[in-house]
Short mmCIF file of C-alpha atoms in Angstrom, two decimals:
data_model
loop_
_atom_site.label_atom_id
_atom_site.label_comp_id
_atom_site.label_asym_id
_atom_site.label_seq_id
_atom_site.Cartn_x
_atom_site.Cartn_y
_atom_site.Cartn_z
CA UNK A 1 -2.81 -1.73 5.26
CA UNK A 2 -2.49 -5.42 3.91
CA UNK A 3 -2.46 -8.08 6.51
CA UNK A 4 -5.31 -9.50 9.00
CA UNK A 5 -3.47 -10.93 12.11
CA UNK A 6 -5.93 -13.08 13.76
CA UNK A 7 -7.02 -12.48 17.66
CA UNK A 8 -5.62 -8.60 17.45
CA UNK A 9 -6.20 -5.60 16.28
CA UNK A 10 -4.56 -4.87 12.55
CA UNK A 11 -1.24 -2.83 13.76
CA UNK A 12 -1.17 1.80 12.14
CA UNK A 13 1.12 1.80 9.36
CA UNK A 14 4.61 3.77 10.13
CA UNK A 15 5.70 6.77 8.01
CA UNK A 16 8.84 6.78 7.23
CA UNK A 17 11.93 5.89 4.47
CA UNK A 18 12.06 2.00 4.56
CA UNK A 19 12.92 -0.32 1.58
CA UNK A 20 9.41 -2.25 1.86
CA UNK A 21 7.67 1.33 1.76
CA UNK A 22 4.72 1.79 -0.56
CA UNK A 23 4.30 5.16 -2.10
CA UNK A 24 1.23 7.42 -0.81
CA UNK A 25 0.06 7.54 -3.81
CA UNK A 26 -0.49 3.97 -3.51
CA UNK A 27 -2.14 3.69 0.00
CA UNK A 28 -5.60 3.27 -0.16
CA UNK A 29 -8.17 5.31 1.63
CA UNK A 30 -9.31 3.84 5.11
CA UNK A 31 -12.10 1.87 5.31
CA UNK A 32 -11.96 1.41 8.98
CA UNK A 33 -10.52 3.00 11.68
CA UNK A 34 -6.91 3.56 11.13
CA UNK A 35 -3.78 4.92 13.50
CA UNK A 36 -0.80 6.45 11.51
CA UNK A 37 2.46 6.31 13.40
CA UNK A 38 4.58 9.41 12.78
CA UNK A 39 8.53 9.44 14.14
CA UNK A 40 10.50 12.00 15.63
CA UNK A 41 11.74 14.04 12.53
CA UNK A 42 15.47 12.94 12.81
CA UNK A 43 15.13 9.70 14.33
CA UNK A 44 12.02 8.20 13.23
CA UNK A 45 10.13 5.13 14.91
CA UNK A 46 12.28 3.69 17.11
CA UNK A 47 13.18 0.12 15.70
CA UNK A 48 11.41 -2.26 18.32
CA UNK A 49 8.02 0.57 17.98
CA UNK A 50 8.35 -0.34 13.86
CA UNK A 51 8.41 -3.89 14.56
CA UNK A 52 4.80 -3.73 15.72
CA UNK A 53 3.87 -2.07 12.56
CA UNK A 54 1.56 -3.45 9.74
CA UNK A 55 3.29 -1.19 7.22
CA UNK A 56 4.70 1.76 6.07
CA UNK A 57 4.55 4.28 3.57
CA UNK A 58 6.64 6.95 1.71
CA UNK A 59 5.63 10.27 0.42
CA UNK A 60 7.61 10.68 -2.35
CA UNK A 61 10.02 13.88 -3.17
CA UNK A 62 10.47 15.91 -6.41
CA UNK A 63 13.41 18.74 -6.22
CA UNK A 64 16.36 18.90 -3.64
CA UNK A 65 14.38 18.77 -0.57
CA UNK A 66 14.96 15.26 1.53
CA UNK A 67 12.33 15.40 3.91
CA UNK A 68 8.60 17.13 4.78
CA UNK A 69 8.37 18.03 8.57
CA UNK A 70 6.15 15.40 10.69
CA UNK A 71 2.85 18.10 10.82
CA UNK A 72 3.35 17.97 6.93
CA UNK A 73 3.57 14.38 6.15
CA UNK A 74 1.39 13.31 8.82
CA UNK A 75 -1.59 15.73 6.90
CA UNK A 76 -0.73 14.26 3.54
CA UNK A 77 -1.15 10.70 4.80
CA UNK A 78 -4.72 11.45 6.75
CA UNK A 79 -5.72 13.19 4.12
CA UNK A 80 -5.23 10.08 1.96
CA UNK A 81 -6.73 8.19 4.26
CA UNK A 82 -9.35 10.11 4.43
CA UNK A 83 -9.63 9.81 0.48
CA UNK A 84 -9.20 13.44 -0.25
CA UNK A 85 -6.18 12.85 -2.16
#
């Protein structure tokens, strides 16, 4: 994710709905080692957990569905990472 904060570690980007979310489609692949924070399906990342966060990013939907379960989004997103998507 975007962002360098100097004397620490660069902070996983969340998954989740948030208005500053960038679509997946959008997230570039890793090009270091990279933590993705997943949240509880009907909660999400607790607020002050988020805070800590570099980013975030939202898999977009197509149809009536709302949501993907957390094993399913968390696979698309390490998969992107990974640059097989």
């Amino acid at each position: 994710m975007a962002g360098r904060r100097t004397g620490r570690r660069q902070p996983p980007p969340r998954v989740e709905l948030a208005d500053e979310a960038i679509r997946l489609g959008d997230l570039p692949a890793a090009r270091r080692r990279t933590v993705a924070v997943l949240g509880h399906e009907a909660s999400g990342i607790p607020p002050e957990a988020a805070d800590l966060l570099d980013g975030c990013v939202e898999i977009p939907m197509v149809g009536t569905g709302t949501s993907l379960n957390v094993a399913v989004a968390g696979s698309l997103v390490l998969y992107r990472l990974a640059g097989l998507l």
